[in-house]
Amino acid sequence: MDLANNQLKQVVINVSAKDFIVKCSEEFANFLDDDIALLSAGTKKVELKRFVDAYVKKTYENYILQKELKKLIKNINENVKTDDAI
């Protein structure tokens, strides 16, 4: 992640009454704030089990996206090879 050209912003995530500070680009901070607000029903306070469940869900979504991306890249590469043969 290239943060050199972006000003860092802090996002505070409260998990089981402990604050965690994440420093990230302003664009991602806004996205993260919105996501945490959804997860916490607007309180920005999340219980550990709910946080872990959300992490597992996001990890699974990322896993599926990576599989789809690899499949798409493979199809594109095969089509490029087919086009080159013509």
PDB file of N, CA and C in Angstrom, residues 38-69:
ATOM      1  N   LEU A  38     -21.229  -0.067  10.461  1.00  0.00           N
ATOM      2  CA  LEU A  38     -22.212  -1.109  10.136  1.00  0.00           C
ATOM      3  C   LEU A  38     -22.100  -2.295  11.090  1.00  0.00           C
ATOM      4  N   LEU A  39     -20.894  -2.713  11.345  1.00  0.00           N
ATOM      5  CA  LEU A  39     -20.648  -3.863  12.216  1.00  0.00           C
ATOM      6  C   LEU A  39     -21.102  -3.593  13.644  1.00  0.00           C
ATOM      7  N   SER A  40     -20.954  -2.355  14.090  1.00  0.00           N
ATOM      8  CA  SER A  40     -21.232  -2.021  15.492  1.00  0.00           C
ATOM      9  C   SER A  40     -22.575  -1.321  15.692  1.00  0.00           C
ATOM     10  N   ALA A  41     -23.397  -1.269  14.677  1.00  0.00           N
ATOM     11  CA  ALA A  41     -24.685  -0.568  14.742  1.00  0.00           C
ATOM     12  C   ALA A  41     -24.486   0.897  15.140  1.00  0.00           C
ATOM     13  N   GLY A  42     -23.403   1.483  14.634  1.00  0.00           N
ATOM     14  CA  GLY A  42     -23.146   2.897  14.848  1.00  0.00           C
ATOM     15  C   GLY A  42     -22.407   3.271  16.117  1.00  0.00           C
ATOM     16  N   THR A  43     -22.137   2.307  16.991  1.00  0.00           N
ATOM     17  CA  THR A  43     -21.496   2.622  18.275  1.00  0.00           C
ATOM     18  C   THR A  43     -19.974   2.641  18.193  1.00  0.00           C
ATOM     19  N   LYS A  44     -19.405   2.038  17.162  1.00  0.00           N
ATOM     20  CA  LYS A  44     -17.955   1.854  17.005  1.00  0.00           C
ATOM     21  C   LYS A  44     -17.362   1.002  18.126  1.00  0.00           C
ATOM     22  N   LYS A  45     -18.218   0.249  18.811  1.00  0.00           N
ATOM     23  CA  LYS A  45     -17.778  -0.690  19.848  1.00  0.00           C
ATOM     24  C   LYS A  45     -18.254  -2.077  19.428  1.00  0.00           C
ATOM     25  N   VAL A  46     -17.305  -3.025  19.389  1.00  0.00           N
ATOM     26  CA  VAL A  46     -17.601  -4.355  18.882  1.00  0.00           C
ATOM     27  C   VAL A  46     -17.154  -5.390  19.904  1.00  0.00           C
ATOM     28  N   GLU A  47     -17.999  -6.367  20.145  1.00  0.00           N
ATOM     29  CA  GLU A  47     -17.607  -7.478  21.006  1.00  0.00           C
ATOM     30  C   GLU A  47     -16.658  -8.394  20.232  1.00  0.00           C
ATOM     31  N   LEU A  48     -15.772  -9.056  20.954  1.00  0.00           N
ATOM     32  CA  LEU A  48     -14.732  -9.870  20.331  1.00  0.00           C
ATOM     33  C   LEU A  48     -15.308 -10.927  19.395  1.00  0.00           C
ATOM     34  N   LYS A  49     -16.336 -11.655  19.810  1.00  0.00           N
ATOM     35  CA  LYS A  49     -16.911 -12.708  18.966  1.00  0.00           C
ATOM     36  C   LYS A  49     -17.437 -12.120  17.659  1.00  0.00           C
ATOM     37  N   ARG A  50     -18.114 -11.008  17.735  1.00  0.00           N
ATOM     38  CA  ARG A  50     -18.646 -10.374  16.527  1.00  0.00           C
ATOM     39  C   ARG A  50     -17.501  -9.909  15.619  1.00  0.00           C
ATOM     40  N   PHE A  51     -16.432  -9.399  16.218  1.00  0.00           N
ATOM     41  CA  PHE A  51     -15.279  -8.951  15.449  1.00  0.00           C
ATOM     42  C   PHE A  51     -14.620 -10.132  14.732  1.00  0.00           C
ATOM     43  N   VAL A  52     -14.436 -11.229  15.432  1.00  0.00           N
ATOM     44  CA  VAL A  52     -13.828 -12.421  14.828  1.00  0.00           C
ATOM     45  C   VAL A  52     -14.737 -12.972  13.725  1.00  0.00           C
ATOM     46  N   ASP A  53     -16.039 -13.010  13.971  1.00  0.00           N
ATOM     47  CA  ASP A  53     -16.977 -13.469  12.939  1.00  0.00           C
ATOM     48  C   ASP A  53     -16.876 -12.601  11.682  1.00  0.00           C
ATOM     49  N   ALA A  54     -16.791 -11.292  11.869  1.00  0.00           N
ATOM     50  CA  ALA A  54     -16.674 -10.377  10.737  1.00  0.00           C
ATOM     51  C   ALA A  54     -15.357 -10.599   9.999  1.00  0.00           C
ATOM     52  N   TYR A  55     -14.283 -10.839  10.754  1.00  0.00           N
ATOM     53  CA  TYR A  55     -12.983 -11.096  10.140  1.00  0.00           C
ATOM     54  C   TYR A  55     -13.036 -12.367   9.286  1.00  0.00           C
ATOM     55  N   VAL A  56     -13.609 -13.408   9.815  1.00  0.00           N
ATOM     56  CA  VAL A  56     -13.707 -14.670   9.075  1.00  0.00           C
ATOM     57  C   VAL A  56     -14.553 -14.464   7.815  1.00  0.00           C
ATOM     58  N   LYS A  57     -15.647 -13.738   7.929  1.00  0.00           N
ATOM     59  CA  LYS A  57     -16.506 -13.476   6.773  1.00  0.00           C
ATOM     60  C   LYS A  57     -15.741 -12.695   5.702  1.00  0.00           C
ATOM     61  N   LYS A  58     -15.030 -11.652   6.098  1.00  0.00           N
ATOM     62  CA  LYS A  58     -14.254 -10.854   5.136  1.00  0.00           C
ATOM     63  C   LYS A  58     -13.142 -11.694   4.506  1.00  0.00           C
ATOM     64  N   THR A  59     -12.512 -12.547   5.297  1.00  0.00           N
ATOM     65  CA  THR A  59     -11.449 -13.403   4.776  1.00  0.00           C
ATOM     66  C   THR A  59     -12.011 -14.380   3.752  1.00  0.00           C
ATOM     67  N   TYR A  60     -13.180 -14.928   4.029  1.00  0.00           N
ATOM     68  CA  TYR A  60     -13.816 -15.845   3.081  1.00  0.00           C
ATOM     69  C   TYR A  60     -14.173 -15.108   1.788  1.00  0.00           C
ATOM     70  N   GLU A  61     -14.716 -13.899   1.915  1.00  0.00           N
ATOM     71  CA  GLU A  61     -15.051 -13.106   0.727  1.00  0.00           C
ATOM     72  C   GLU A  61     -13.791 -12.836  -0.103  1.00  0.00           C
ATOM     73  N   ASN A  62     -12.697 -12.523   0.571  1.00  0.00           N
ATOM     74  CA  ASN A  62     -11.422 -12.286  -0.113  1.00  0.00           C
ATOM     75  C   ASN A  62     -10.943 -13.558  -0.815  1.00  0.00           C
ATOM     76  N   TYR A  63     -11.089 -14.686  -0.160  1.00  0.00           N
ATOM     77  CA  TYR A  63     -10.712 -15.978  -0.727  1.00  0.00           C
ATOM     78  C   TYR A  63     -11.487 -16.249  -2.027  1.00  0.00           C
ATOM     79  N   ILE A  64     -12.798 -16.016  -1.985  1.00  0.00           N
ATOM     80  CA  ILE A  64     -13.636 -16.232  -3.168  1.00  0.00           C
ATOM     81  C   ILE A  64     -13.231 -15.279  -4.283  1.00  0.00           C
ATOM     82  N   LEU A  65     -12.986 -14.015  -3.946  1.00  0.00           N
ATOM     83  CA  LEU A  65     -12.564 -13.035  -4.953  1.00  0.00           C
ATOM     84  C   LEU A  65     -11.235 -13.432  -5.593  1.00  0.00           C
ATOM     85  N   GLN A  66     -10.300 -13.919  -4.780  1.00  0.00           N
ATOM     86  CA  GLN A  66      -9.006 -14.348  -5.327  1.00  0.00           C
ATOM     87  C   GLN A  66      -9.168 -15.524  -6.271  1.00  0.00           C
ATOM     88  N   LYS A  67     -10.032 -16.479  -5.906  1.00  0.00           N
ATOM     89  CA  LYS A  67     -10.281 -17.618  -6.784  1.00  0.00           C
ATOM     90  C   LYS A  67     -10.869 -17.150  -8.111  1.00  0.00           C
ATOM     91  N   GLU A  68     -11.831 -16.244  -8.046  1.00  0.00           N
ATOM     92  CA  GLU A  68     -12.461 -15.724  -9.259  1.00  0.00           C
ATOM     93  C   GLU A  68     -11.466 -14.941 -10.108  1.00  0.00           C
ATOM     94  N   LEU A  69     -10.619 -14.170  -9.449  1.00  0.00           N
ATOM     95  CA  LEU A  69      -9.606 -13.392 -10.168  1.00  0.00           C
ATOM     96  C   LEU A  69      -8.622 -14.312 -10.878  1.00  0.00           C
TER      97      LEU A  69
END
